[in-house]
């Protein structure tokens, strides 16, 4: 029990280490867009977002929030797959379990953090978390082990669905439909 907890804490500590920031280019994008998203949410704090019983996310906040979801979930996913593919983690089941629990905690914390900007503008909480769940499914997927394999790979049907999902979620009108669903 004590060793397991120590492994979990060690794995979670890697998400705030200099290695996570240095080796992961998506972290800079995620931090920038999340800060921009929070700034826009505070600017639109008093703007009336409900029209005829339906929530309409402010048009400037919609793509910013979507890109911050993409960058945040992709950053932790990239780090997770980099950690799991190392030979040490591959051979030791307890390290794999620790990495899995660490990414679950980080995804939950990131999901709550990124839900705050739309919630500050009056968005329904359930719809906001549903959109985040869709974004997490689209952008937390295994990546090729190296960049050369990523460049050689052919676009798979799952990759096409992910790309179309990203475009679908970027459109503010589509986000308004998803936010307004009962």
CSV table of N, CA and C in Angstrom, one decimal:
chain,number,residue,atom,x,y,z
A,1,UNK,N,0.8,-1.2,0.0
A,1,UNK,CA,0.0,0.0,0.0
A,1,UNK,C,0.9,1.3,0.0
A,2,UNK,N,1.9,1.3,0.8
A,2,UNK,CA,2.8,2.4,0.9
A,2,UNK,C,3.5,2.6,-0.4
A,3,UNK,N,4.0,1.5,-0.9
A,3,UNK,CA,4.8,1.6,-2.2
A,3,UNK,C,3.9,2.1,-3.3
A,4,UNK,N,2.7,1.6,-3.3
A,4,UNK,CA,1.7,2.0,-4.4
A,4,UNK,C,1.4,3.5,-4.3
A,5,UNK,N,1.2,4.0,-3.1
A,5,UNK,CA,0.9,5.4,-3.0
A,5,UNK,C,2.2,6.3,-3.4
A,6,UNK,N,3.3,5.8,-3.0
A,6,UNK,CA,4.6,6.5,-3.4
A,6,UNK,C,4.7,6.5,-4.9
A,7,UNK,N,4.4,5.4,-5.6
A,7,UNK,CA,4.4,5.4,-7.1
A,7,UNK,C,3.4,6.4,-7.7
A,8,UNK,N,2.2,6.4,-7.1
A,8,UNK,CA,1.2,7.4,-7.6
A,8,UNK,C,1.7,8.8,-7.5
A,9,UNK,N,2.2,9.1,-6.3
A,9,UNK,CA,2.7,10.5,-6.1
A,9,UNK,C,3.9,10.8,-7.0
A,10,UNK,N,4.8,9.9,-7.2
A,10,UNK,CA,5.9,10.1,-8.1
A,10,UNK,C,5.4,10.3,-9.6
A,11,UNK,N,4.4,9.6,-10.0
A,11,UNK,CA,3.9,9.8,-11.3
A,11,UNK,C,3.2,11.1,-11.5
A,12,UNK,N,2.4,11.5,-10.5
A,12,UNK,CA,1.8,12.8,-10.6
A,12,UNK,C,2.7,14.0,-10.5
A,13,UNK,N,3.8,13.8,-9.8
A,13,UNK,CA,4.8,14.8,-9.7
A,13,UNK,C,5.5,15.1,-11.0
A,14,UNK,N,5.5,14.1,-11.9
A,14,UNK,CA,6.1,14.4,-13.2
A,14,UNK,C,5.3,15.4,-14.1
A,15,UNK,N,4.0,15.5,-13.7
A,15,UNK,CA,3.2,16.5,-14.5
A,15,UNK,C,3.5,17.9,-14.2
A,16,UNK,N,4.2,18.2,-13.1
A,16,UNK,CA,4.6,19.6,-12.8
A,16,UNK,C,6.1,19.7,-12.8
A,17,UNK,N,6.8,18.8,-13.4
A,17,UNK,CA,8.3,18.9,-13.4
A,17,UNK,C,8.7,19.6,-14.6
A,18,UNK,N,10.0,20.1,-14.6
A,18,UNK,CA,10.6,20.7,-15.8
A,18,UNK,C,10.6,19.9,-17.0
A,19,UNK,N,10.7,18.6,-16.9
A,19,UNK,CA,10.6,17.6,-18.0
A,19,UNK,C,9.3,17.7,-18.7
A,20,UNK,N,8.2,17.8,-18.0
A,20,UNK,CA,6.9,17.9,-18.6
A,20,UNK,C,6.8,19.2,-19.4
A,21,UNK,N,7.4,20.3,-18.9
A,21,UNK,CA,7.3,21.6,-19.6
A,21,UNK,C,8.3,21.6,-20.8
A,22,UNK,N,9.4,21.1,-20.6
A,22,UNK,CA,10.5,21.1,-21.6
A,22,UNK,C,10.2,20.2,-22.8
A,23,UNK,N,9.7,19.0,-22.5
A,23,UNK,CA,9.5,18.0,-23.5
A,23,UNK,C,8.2,18.0,-24.2
A,24,UNK,N,7.3,18.9,-23.8
A,24,UNK,CA,5.9,18.8,-24.3
A,24,UNK,C,5.6,20.2,-24.8
A,25,UNK,N,5.6,20.4,-26.2
A,25,UNK,CA,5.3,21.7,-26.7
A,25,UNK,C,3.9,22.2,-26.6
A,26,UNK,N,3.0,21.2,-26.4
A,26,UNK,CA,1.6,21.6,-26.2
A,26,UNK,C,1.3,22.3,-24.9
A,27,UNK,N,2.1,22.1,-23.9
A,27,UNK,CA,1.9,22.8,-22.6
A,27,UNK,C,1.9,24.3,-22.7
A,28,UNK,N,2.8,24.8,-23.5
A,28,UNK,CA,2.9,26.3,-23.7
A,28,UNK,C,1.6,26.8,-24.4
A,29,UNK,N,1.1,26.1,-25.4
A,29,UNK,CA,-0.1,26.4,-26.0
A,29,UNK,C,-1.3,26.3,-25.1
A,30,UNK,N,-1.3,25.3,-24.3
A,30,UNK,CA,-2.4,25.1,-23.3
A,30,UNK,C,-2.4,26.2,-22.3
A,31,UNK,N,-1.3,26.5,-21.7
A,31,UNK,CA,-1.2,27.6,-20.7
A,31,UNK,C,-1.7,28.9,-21.3
A,32,UNK,N,-1.2,29.2,-22.5
A,32,UNK,CA,-1.6,30.5,-23.2
A,32,UNK,C,-3.1,30.6,-23.4
A,33,UNK,N,-3.6,29.5,-24.0
A,33,UNK,CA,-5.0,29.6,-24.4
A,33,UNK,C,-5.9,29.5,-23.1
A,34,UNK,N,-5.5,28.8,-22.1
A,34,UNK,CA,-6.3,28.7,-20.9
A,34,UNK,C,-6.3,30.1,-20.2
A,35,UNK,N,-5.2,30.8,-20.2
A,35,UNK,CA,-5.1,32.1,-19.6
A,35,UNK,C,-6.0,33.1,-20.4
A,36,UNK,N,-5.9,33.0,-21.7
A,36,UNK,CA,-6.8,33.8,-22.6
A,36,UNK,C,-8.2,33.5,-22.4
A,37,UNK,N,-8.6,32.2,-22.2
A,37,UNK,CA,-9.9,31.8,-22.0
A,37,UNK,C,-10.5,32.4,-20.7
A,38,UNK,N,-9.7,32.3,-19.6
A,38,UNK,CA,-10.1,32.9,-18.3
A,38,UNK,C,-10.3,34.4,-18.4
A,39,UNK,N,-9.4,35.0,-19.1
A,39,UNK,CA,-9.5,36.5,-19.3
A,39,UNK,C,-10.8,36.8,-20.1
A,40,UNK,N,-11.1,36.1,-21.1
A,40,UNK,CA,-12.3,36.4,-21.9
A,40,UNK,C,-13.6,36.1,-21.0
A,41,UNK,N,-13.5,35.0,-20.2
A,41,UNK,CA,-14.6,34.7,-19.4
A,41,UNK,C,-14.9,35.8,-18.3
A,42,UNK,N,-13.8,36.4,-17.8
A,42,UNK,CA,-14.0,37.5,-16.8
A,42,UNK,C,-14.5,38.7,-17.6
A,43,UNK,N,-14.1,38.9,-18.8
A,43,UNK,CA,-14.7,40.1,-19.6
A,43,UNK,C,-16.1,39.9,-19.9
A,44,UNK,N,-16.6,38.7,-20.2
A,44,UNK,CA,-18.0,38.4,-20.5
A,44,UNK,C,-18.8,38.0,-19.3
A,45,UNK,N,-18.3,38.3,-18.1
A,45,UNK,CA,-19.0,37.9,-16.8
A,45,UNK,C,-20.4,38.4,-16.8
A,46,UNK,N,-20.6,39.7,-17.1
A,46,UNK,CA,-21.9,40.3,-17.0
A,46,UNK,C,-22.7,40.3,-18.2
A,47,UNK,N,-22.2,39.8,-19.3
A,47,UNK,CA,-22.9,39.7,-20.6
A,47,UNK,C,-24.1,38.7,-20.5
A,48,UNK,N,-25.2,39.1,-21.0
A,48,UNK,CA,-26.4,38.2,-21.0
A,48,UNK,C,-26.1,37.1,-22.0
A,49,UNK,N,-26.0,35.8,-21.5
A,49,UNK,CA,-25.7,34.7,-22.4
A,49,UNK,C,-26.9,33.8,-22.7
A,50,UNK,N,-28.0,34.0,-22.0
A,50,UNK,CA,-29.2,33.2,-22.2
A,50,UNK,C,-30.2,34.0,-23.1
A,51,UNK,N,-30.6,33.4,-24.2
A,51,UNK,CA,-31.6,34.0,-25.1
A,51,UNK,C,-32.7,33.0,-25.3
A,52,UNK,N,-33.9,33.4,-25.0
A,52,UNK,CA,-35.1,32.6,-25.2
A,52,UNK,C,-35.0,31.2,-24.6
A,53,UNK,N,-34.4,31.1,-23.4
A,53,UNK,CA,-34.2,29.9,-22.7
A,53,UNK,C,-33.1,29.0,-23.2
A,54,UNK,N,-32.2,29.5,-24.1
A,54,UNK,CA,-31.1,28.8,-24.6
A,54,UNK,C,-29.8,29.5,-24.3
A,55,UNK,N,-28.8,28.8,-23.9
A,55,UNK,CA,-27.5,29.4,-23.6
A,55,UNK,C,-26.7,29.6,-24.9
A,56,UNK,N,-26.1,30.7,-25.1
A,56,UNK,CA,-25.3,31.0,-26.3
A,56,UNK,C,-23.9,31.4,-25.8
A,57,UNK,N,-22.9,30.6,-26.0
A,57,UNK,CA,-21.6,31.0,-25.5
A,57,UNK,C,-21.1,32.2,-26.3
A,58,UNK,N,-20.4,33.1,-25.7
A,58,UNK,CA,-19.9,34.3,-26.4
A,58,UNK,C,-19.0,33.8,-27.6
A,59,UNK,N,-19.2,34.4,-28.8
A,59,UNK,CA,-18.5,34.0,-30.0
A,59,UNK,C,-17.0,34.0,-29.9
A,60,UNK,N,-16.4,34.9,-29.1
A,60,UNK,CA,-15.0,35.0,-28.9
A,60,UNK,C,-14.5,33.9,-28.0
A,61,UNK,N,-15.3,33.5,-27.0
A,61,UNK,CA,-14.9,32.5,-26.0
A,61,UNK,C,-14.9,31.1,-26.6
A,62,UNK,N,-15.8,30.9,-27.5
A,62,UNK,CA,-16.0,29.5,-28.0
A,62,UNK,C,-14.8,28.9,-28.7
A,63,UNK,N,-14.2,29.5,-29.7
A,63,UNK,CA,-13.0,28.8,-30.2
A,63,UNK,C,-11.8,28.8,-29.3
A,64,UNK,N,-11.7,29.8,-28.4
A,64,UNK,CA,-10.6,29.9,-27.5
A,64,UNK,C,-10.7,28.7,-26.5
A,65,UNK,N,-11.9,28.5,-26.0
A,65,UNK,CA,-12.2,27.4,-25.1
A,65,UNK,C,-11.9,26.0,-25.7
A,66,UNK,N,-12.3,25.9,-27.0
A,66,UNK,CA,-12.1,24.7,-27.7
A,66,UNK,C,-10.6,24.4,-27.9
A,67,UNK,N,-9.8,25.4,-28.3
A,67,UNK,CA,-8.4,25.2,-28.4
A,67,UNK,C,-7.7,24.9,-27.1
A,68,UNK,N,-8.2,25.5,-26.0
A,68,UNK,CA,-7.6,25.2,-24.7
A,68,UNK,C,-7.9,23.8,-24.3
A,69,UNK,N,-9.1,23.3,-24.6
A,69,UNK,CA,-9.4,21.9,-24.4
A,69,UNK,C,-8.5,21.0,-25.2
A,70,UNK,N,-8.4,21.3,-26.5
A,70,UNK,CA,-7.5,20.5,-27.3
A,70,UNK,C,-6.1,20.5,-26.8
A,71,UNK,N,-5.5,21.6,-26.5
A,71,UNK,CA,-4.1,21.7,-26.1
A,71,UNK,C,-3.9,21.0,-24.7
A,72,UNK,N,-4.8,21.3,-23.8
A,72,UNK,CA,-4.7,20.7,-22.4
A,72,UNK,C,-4.8,19.2,-22.4
A,73,UNK,N,-5.8,18.6,-23.1
A,73,UNK,CA,-6.0,17.2,-23.1
A,73,UNK,C,-4.9,16.5,-23.9
A,74,UNK,N,-4.5,17.1,-25.0
A,74,UNK,CA,-3.4,16.6,-25.8
A,74,UNK,C,-2.1,16.6,-25.1
A,75,UNK,N,-1.8,17.6,-24.3
A,75,UNK,CA,-0.6,17.7,-23.6
A,75,UNK,C,-0.4,16.6,-22.5
A,76,UNK,N,-1.5,16.4,-21.8
A,76,UNK,CA,-1.4,15.3,-20.8
A,76,UNK,C,-1.4,13.9,-21.4
A,77,UNK,N,-2.1,13.8,-22.5
A,77,UNK,CA,-2.1,12.5,-23.2
A,77,UNK,C,-0.7,12.2,-23.8
A,78,UNK,N,-0.1,13.2,-24.4
A,78,UNK,CA,1.2,13.1,-25.0
A,78,UNK,C,2.2,12.7,-23.9
A,79,UNK,N,2.2,13.3,-22.7
A,79,UNK,CA,3.1,13.0,-21.6
A,79,UNK,C,2.8,11.5,-21.1
A,80,UNK,N,1.5,11.2,-21.0
A,80,UNK,CA,1.2,9.8,-20.6
A,80,UNK,C,1.8,8.8,-21.5
A,81,UNK,N,1.6,8.9,-22.8
A,81,UNK,CA,2.0,7.9,-23.7
A,81,UNK,C,3.6,7.9,-23.8
A,82,UNK,N,4.2,9.0,-23.6
A,82,UNK,CA,5.7,9.0,-23.5
A,82,UNK,C,6.1,8.3,-22.3
A,83,UNK,N,5.5,8.4,-21.2
A,83,UNK,CA,5.9,7.7,-19.9
A,83,UNK,C,5.6,6.2,-20.0
A,84,UNK,N,4.5,5.9,-20.6
A,84,UNK,CA,4.1,4.4,-20.6
A,84,UNK,C,4.9,3.7,-21.6
A,85,UNK,N,5.4,4.3,-22.7
A,85,UNK,CA,6.2,3.6,-23.7
A,85,UNK,C,7.7,3.4,-23.3
A,86,UNK,N,8.1,3.9,-22.2
A,86,UNK,CA,9.5,3.6,-21.8
A,86,UNK,C,9.7,2.2,-21.4
A,87,UNK,N,10.8,1.6,-21.6
A,87,UNK,CA,11.0,0.2,-21.3
A,87,UNK,C,10.8,-0.2,-19.8
A,88,UNK,N,11.2,0.7,-18.9
A,88,UNK,CA,11.0,0.5,-17.5
A,88,UNK,C,9.5,0.4,-17.1
A,89,UNK,N,8.7,1.3,-17.6
A,89,UNK,CA,7.3,1.2,-17.3
A,89,UNK,C,6.6,0.1,-18.0
A,90,UNK,N,7.1,-0.3,-19.2
A,90,UNK,CA,6.6,-1.4,-19.9
A,90,UNK,C,6.8,-2.7,-19.1
A,91,UNK,N,7.9,-2.9,-18.5
A,91,UNK,CA,8.2,-4.1,-17.8
A,91,UNK,C,7.6,-4.2,-16.4
A,92,UNK,N,7.3,-3.1,-15.7
A,92,UNK,CA,6.8,-3.1,-14.4
A,92,UNK,C,5.3,-2.7,-14.3
A,93,UNK,N,4.5,-3.6,-14.0
A,93,UNK,CA,3.0,-3.4,-14.0
A,93,UNK,C,2.7,-2.3,-13.0
A,94,UNK,N,3.4,-2.2,-11.8
A,94,UNK,CA,3.0,-1.2,-10.8
A,94,UNK,C,3.2,0.2,-11.3
A,95,UNK,N,4.3,0.4,-12.2
A,95,UNK,CA,4.5,1.7,-12.7
A,95,UNK,C,3.5,2.1,-13.8
A,96,UNK,N,3.0,1.1,-14.6
A,96,UNK,CA,1.9,1.3,-15.5
A,96,UNK,C,0.7,1.7,-14.8
A,97,UNK,N,0.4,1.1,-13.7
A,97,UNK,CA,-0.8,1.4,-12.9
A,97,UNK,C,-0.7,2.8,-12.3
A,98,UNK,N,0.5,3.1,-11.8
A,98,UNK,CA,0.7,4.5,-11.3
A,98,UNK,C,0.5,5.6,-12.3
A,99,UNK,N,1.1,5.3,-13.5
A,99,UNK,CA,0.9,6.3,-14.6
A,99,UNK,C,-0.6,6.4,-15.0
A,100,UNK,N,-1.3,5.3,-15.0
A,100,UNK,CA,-2.7,5.4,-15.3
A,100,UNK,C,-3.5,6.2,-14.3
A,101,UNK,N,-3.2,5.9,-13.0
A,101,UNK,CA,-3.9,6.7,-12.0
A,101,UNK,C,-3.5,8.2,-12.0
A,102,UNK,N,-2.3,8.4,-12.3
A,102,UNK,CA,-1.8,9.8,-12.4
A,102,UNK,C,-2.6,10.6,-13.5
A,103,UNK,N,-2.7,9.9,-14.7
A,103,UNK,CA,-3.4,10.7,-15.8
A,103,UNK,C,-4.9,10.8,-15.5
A,104,UNK,N,-5.5,9.9,-14.7
A,104,UNK,CA,-6.9,10.0,-14.4
A,104,UNK,C,-7.1,11.2,-13.4
A,105,UNK,N,-6.2,11.4,-12.5
A,105,UNK,CA,-6.2,12.5,-11.6
A,105,UNK,C,-6.0,13.8,-12.3
A,106,UNK,N,-5.0,13.8,-13.2
A,106,UNK,CA,-4.7,15.0,-14.0
A,106,UNK,C,-5.9,15.4,-15.0
A,107,UNK,N,-6.5,14.4,-15.6
A,107,UNK,CA,-7.6,14.7,-16.5
A,107,UNK,C,-8.8,15.2,-15.7
A,108,UNK,N,-9.0,14.7,-14.5
A,108,UNK,CA,-10.1,15.2,-13.7
A,108,UNK,C,-9.8,16.6,-13.3
A,109,UNK,N,-8.6,16.9,-12.8
A,109,UNK,CA,-8.3,18.3,-12.4
A,109,UNK,C,-8.3,19.2,-13.6
A,110,UNK,N,-7.8,18.8,-14.8
A,110,UNK,CA,-7.9,19.7,-15.9
A,110,UNK,C,-9.3,19.9,-16.4
A,111,UNK,N,-10.1,18.8,-16.3
A,111,UNK,CA,-11.5,19.0,-16.7
A,111,UNK,C,-12.2,20.0,-15.9
A,112,UNK,N,-12.0,20.0,-14.6
A,112,UNK,CA,-12.7,20.9,-13.7
A,112,UNK,C,-12.1,22.3,-13.9
A,113,UNK,N,-10.8,22.5,-14.1
A,113,UNK,CA,-10.2,23.8,-14.4
A,113,UNK,C,-10.8,24.4,-15.7
A,114,UNK,N,-10.8,23.6,-16.7
A,114,UNK,CA,-11.3,24.1,-18.0
A,114,UNK,C,-12.8,24.2,-18.2
A,115,UNK,N,-13.5,23.7,-17.2
A,115,UNK,CA,-15.0,23.9,-17.2
A,115,UNK,C,-15.3,25.3,-16.6
A,116,UNK,N,-14.4,25.9,-15.9
A,116,UNK,CA,-14.7,27.2,-15.2
A,116,UNK,C,-15.0,28.3,-16.2
A,117,UNK,N,-14.3,28.5,-17.3
A,117,UNK,CA,-14.6,29.7,-18.2
A,117,UNK,C,-16.1,29.7,-18.7
A,118,UNK,N,-16.6,28.6,-19.3
A,118,UNK,CA,-18.0,28.7,-19.7
A,118,UNK,C,-19.0,28.8,-18.5
A,119,UNK,N,-18.6,28.1,-17.4
A,119,UNK,CA,-19.5,28.2,-16.2
A,119,UNK,C,-19.5,29.6,-15.6
A,120,UNK,N,-18.5,30.4,-15.8
A,120,UNK,CA,-18.5,31.8,-15.3
A,120,UNK,C,-19.4,32.6,-16.2
A,121,UNK,N,-19.6,32.2,-17.4
A,121,UNK,CA,-20.5,33.0,-18.2
A,121,UNK,C,-22.0,32.5,-18.2
A,122,UNK,N,-22.2,31.5,-17.3
A,122,UNK,CA,-23.6,31.0,-17.1
A,122,UNK,C,-24.0,29.8,-17.8
A,123,UNK,N,-23.0,29.0,-18.3
A,123,UNK,CA,-23.3,27.8,-19.1
A,123,UNK,C,-23.9,26.7,-18.2
A,124,UNK,N,-24.7,25.9,-18.6
A,124,UNK,CA,-25.2,24.7,-17.8
A,124,UNK,C,-24.0,23.8,-17.6
A,125,UNK,N,-23.9,23.4,-16.3
A,125,UNK,CA,-22.7,22.5,-15.9
A,125,UNK,C,-22.7,21.2,-16.6
A,126,UNK,N,-23.9,20.5,-16.7
A,126,UNK,CA,-23.9,19.2,-17.3
A,126,UNK,C,-23.5,19.2,-18.7
A,127,UNK,N,-24.0,20.2,-19.5
A,127,UNK,CA,-23.7,20.3,-20.9
A,127,UNK,C,-22.2,20.7,-21.1
A,128,UNK,N,-21.7,21.5,-20.2
A,128,UNK,CA,-20.2,21.9,-20.2
A,128,UNK,C,-19.4,20.6,-20.0
A,129,UNK,N,-19.7,19.8,-19.0
A,129,UNK,CA,-18.9,18.6,-18.8
A,129,UNK,C,-19.1,17.6,-19.9
A,130,UNK,N,-20.3,17.6,-20.5
A,130,UNK,CA,-20.5,16.6,-21.7
A,130,UNK,C,-19.6,17.0,-22.8
A,131,UNK,N,-19.5,18.3,-23.1
A,131,UNK,CA,-18.6,18.8,-24.2
A,131,UNK,C,-17.2,18.5,-23.9
A,132,UNK,N,-16.8,18.6,-22.6
A,132,UNK,CA,-15.4,18.3,-22.3
A,132,UNK,C,-15.2,16.8,-22.4
A,133,UNK,N,-16.2,15.9,-22.1
A,133,UNK,CA,-16.0,14.5,-22.3
A,133,UNK,C,-15.8,14.2,-23.8
A,134,UNK,N,-16.6,14.8,-24.6
A,134,UNK,CA,-16.4,14.6,-26.1
A,134,UNK,C,-15.0,15.0,-26.5
A,135,UNK,N,-14.6,16.2,-26.0
A,135,UNK,CA,-13.2,16.6,-26.4
A,135,UNK,C,-12.1,15.7,-25.8
A,136,UNK,N,-12.3,15.1,-24.7
A,136,UNK,CA,-11.4,14.2,-24.1
A,136,UNK,C,-11.3,12.9,-24.9
A,137,UNK,N,-12.4,12.5,-25.4
A,137,UNK,CA,-12.4,11.3,-26.2
A,137,UNK,C,-11.7,11.5,-27.6
A,138,UNK,N,-11.9,12.7,-28.1
A,138,UNK,CA,-11.4,13.1,-29.4
A,138,UNK,C,-9.8,13.2,-29.3
A,139,UNK,N,-9.3,13.8,-28.2
A,139,UNK,CA,-8.0,14.3,-28.2
A,139,UNK,C,-7.0,13.5,-27.3
A,140,UNK,N,-7.5,12.5,-26.6
A,140,UNK,CA,-6.7,11.7,-25.7
A,140,UNK,C,-6.5,10.3,-26.3
A,141,UNK,N,-5.7,10.2,-27.4
A,141,UNK,CA,-5.6,8.9,-28.0
A,141,UNK,C,-4.1,8.6,-28.2
A,142,UNK,N,-3.8,7.3,-28.4
A,142,UNK,CA,-2.4,7.0,-28.5
A,142,UNK,C,-1.7,7.7,-29.7
A,143,UNK,N,-0.5,8.1,-29.5
A,143,UNK,CA,0.3,8.8,-30.5
A,143,UNK,C,1.3,7.8,-31.1
A,144,UNK,N,1.8,8.0,-32.3
A,144,UNK,CA,2.9,7.1,-32.7
A,144,UNK,C,4.2,7.4,-31.8
A,145,UNK,N,5.0,6.3,-31.7
A,145,UNK,CA,6.1,6.4,-30.8
A,145,UNK,C,7.1,7.5,-31.2
A,146,UNK,N,7.3,7.8,-32.4
A,146,UNK,CA,8.3,8.8,-32.8
A,146,UNK,C,7.7,9.7,-33.9
A,147,UNK,N,8.3,10.8,-34.2
A,147,UNK,CA,7.8,11.7,-35.2
A,147,UNK,C,7.9,11.2,-36.6
A,148,UNK,N,8.9,10.4,-36.9
A,148,UNK,CA,9.0,9.8,-38.3
A,148,UNK,C,7.8,8.8,-38.5
A,149,UNK,N,7.4,8.1,-37.5
A,149,UNK,CA,6.2,7.2,-37.7
A,149,UNK,C,5.0,8.0,-37.9
A,150,UNK,N,4.9,9.2,-37.2
A,150,UNK,CA,3.7,10.0,-37.4
A,150,UNK,C,3.7,10.6,-38.8
A,151,UNK,N,4.8,11.0,-39.3
A,151,UNK,CA,4.8,11.5,-40.7
A,151,UNK,C,4.5,10.5,-41.8
A,152,UNK,N,4.9,9.3,-41.5
A,152,UNK,CA,4.7,8.2,-42.5
A,152,UNK,C,3.3,7.6,-42.4
A,153,UNK,N,2.6,7.8,-41.3
A,153,UNK,CA,1.3,7.1,-41.1
A,153,UNK,C,0.3,7.7,-42.1
A,154,UNK,N,-0.6,6.8,-42.4
A,154,UNK,CA,-1.8,7.1,-43.3
A,154,UNK,C,-2.9,7.6,-42.4
A,155,UNK,N,-3.7,8.5,-42.9
A,155,UNK,CA,-4.9,9.0,-42.1
A,155,UNK,C,-5.9,7.8,-41.9
A,156,UNK,N,-6.1,7.4,-40.7
A,156,UNK,CA,-7.0,6.3,-40.4
A,156,UNK,C,-8.4,6.9,-40.3
A,157,UNK,N,-9.5,6.1,-40.3
A,157,UNK,CA,-10.8,6.5,-40.1
A,157,UNK,C,-11.0,7.2,-38.7
A,158,UNK,N,-10.3,6.7,-37.7
A,158,UNK,CA,-10.3,7.4,-36.4
A,158,UNK,C,-9.7,8.8,-36.5
A,159,UNK,N,-8.6,8.9,-37.2
A,159,UNK,CA,-8.0,10.2,-37.4
A,159,UNK,C,-8.9,11.2,-38.1
A,160,UNK,N,-9.6,10.7,-39.1
A,160,UNK,CA,-10.6,11.6,-39.8
A,160,UNK,C,-11.7,12.0,-38.9
A,161,UNK,N,-12.2,11.1,-38.1
A,161,UNK,CA,-13.3,11.4,-37.1
A,161,UNK,C,-12.8,12.5,-36.1
A,162,UNK,N,-11.5,12.3,-35.6
A,162,UNK,CA,-11.0,13.3,-34.7
A,162,UNK,C,-10.8,14.7,-35.3
A,163,UNK,N,-10.4,14.7,-36.6
A,163,UNK,CA,-10.2,16.0,-37.3
A,163,UNK,C,-11.6,16.7,-37.5
A,164,UNK,N,-12.6,15.9,-37.9
A,164,UNK,CA,-13.9,16.4,-38.1
A,164,UNK,C,-14.5,16.9,-36.8
A,165,UNK,N,-14.3,16.1,-35.7
A,165,UNK,CA,-14.8,16.5,-34.4
A,165,UNK,C,-14.2,17.8,-33.9
A,166,UNK,N,-12.9,18.0,-34.2
A,166,UNK,CA,-12.2,19.2,-33.8
A,166,UNK,C,-12.9,20.4,-34.6
A,167,UNK,N,-13.1,20.3,-35.9
A,167,UNK,CA,-13.7,21.3,-36.6
A,167,UNK,C,-15.2,21.5,-36.2
A,168,UNK,N,-15.9,20.4,-35.9
A,168,UNK,CA,-17.3,20.5,-35.4
A,168,UNK,C,-17.3,21.3,-34.1
A,169,UNK,N,-16.4,21.0,-33.2
A,169,UNK,CA,-16.5,21.7,-31.9
A,169,UNK,C,-16.0,23.1,-31.9
A,170,UNK,N,-15.2,23.5,-33.0
A,170,UNK,CA,-14.7,24.9,-33.1
A,170,UNK,C,-15.8,25.8,-33.5
A,171,UNK,N,-16.9,25.4,-34.1
A,171,UNK,CA,-17.9,26.2,-34.6
A,171,UNK,C,-18.8,26.7,-33.5
A,172,UNK,N,-18.9,28.0,-33.2
A,172,UNK,CA,-19.7,28.4,-32.1
A,172,UNK,C,-21.1,28.0,-32.1
A,173,UNK,N,-21.7,28.0,-33.3
A,173,UNK,CA,-23.1,27.6,-33.4
A,173,UNK,C,-23.3,26.2,-33.0
A,174,UNK,N,-22.4,25.3,-33.3
A,174,UNK,CA,-22.5,23.9,-32.9
A,174,UNK,C,-22.3,23.8,-31.4
A,175,UNK,N,-21.4,24.6,-30.8
A,175,UNK,CA,-21.3,24.6,-29.4
A,175,UNK,C,-22.6,25.1,-28.7
A,176,UNK,N,-23.2,26.1,-29.3
A,176,UNK,CA,-24.5,26.6,-28.8
A,176,UNK,C,-25.5,25.5,-28.8
A,177,UNK,N,-25.6,24.7,-29.9
A,177,UNK,CA,-26.6,23.6,-29.9
A,177,UNK,C,-26.3,22.6,-28.8
A,178,UNK,N,-25.0,22.3,-28.6
A,178,UNK,CA,-24.7,21.3,-27.6
A,178,UNK,C,-24.9,21.8,-26.2
A,179,UNK,N,-24.6,23.1,-26.0
A,179,UNK,CA,-24.9,23.7,-24.7
A,179,UNK,C,-26.4,23.9,-24.4
A,180,UNK,N,-27.2,24.0,-25.4
A,180,UNK,CA,-28.6,24.2,-25.2
A,180,UNK,C,-29.4,22.9,-25.1
A,181,UNK,N,-28.8,21.8,-25.3
A,181,UNK,CA,-29.6,20.5,-25.3
A,181,UNK,C,-30.1,20.3,-23.9
A,182,UNK,N,-31.3,19.7,-23.8
A,182,UNK,CA,-31.8,19.5,-22.4
A,182,UNK,C,-31.1,18.3,-21.7
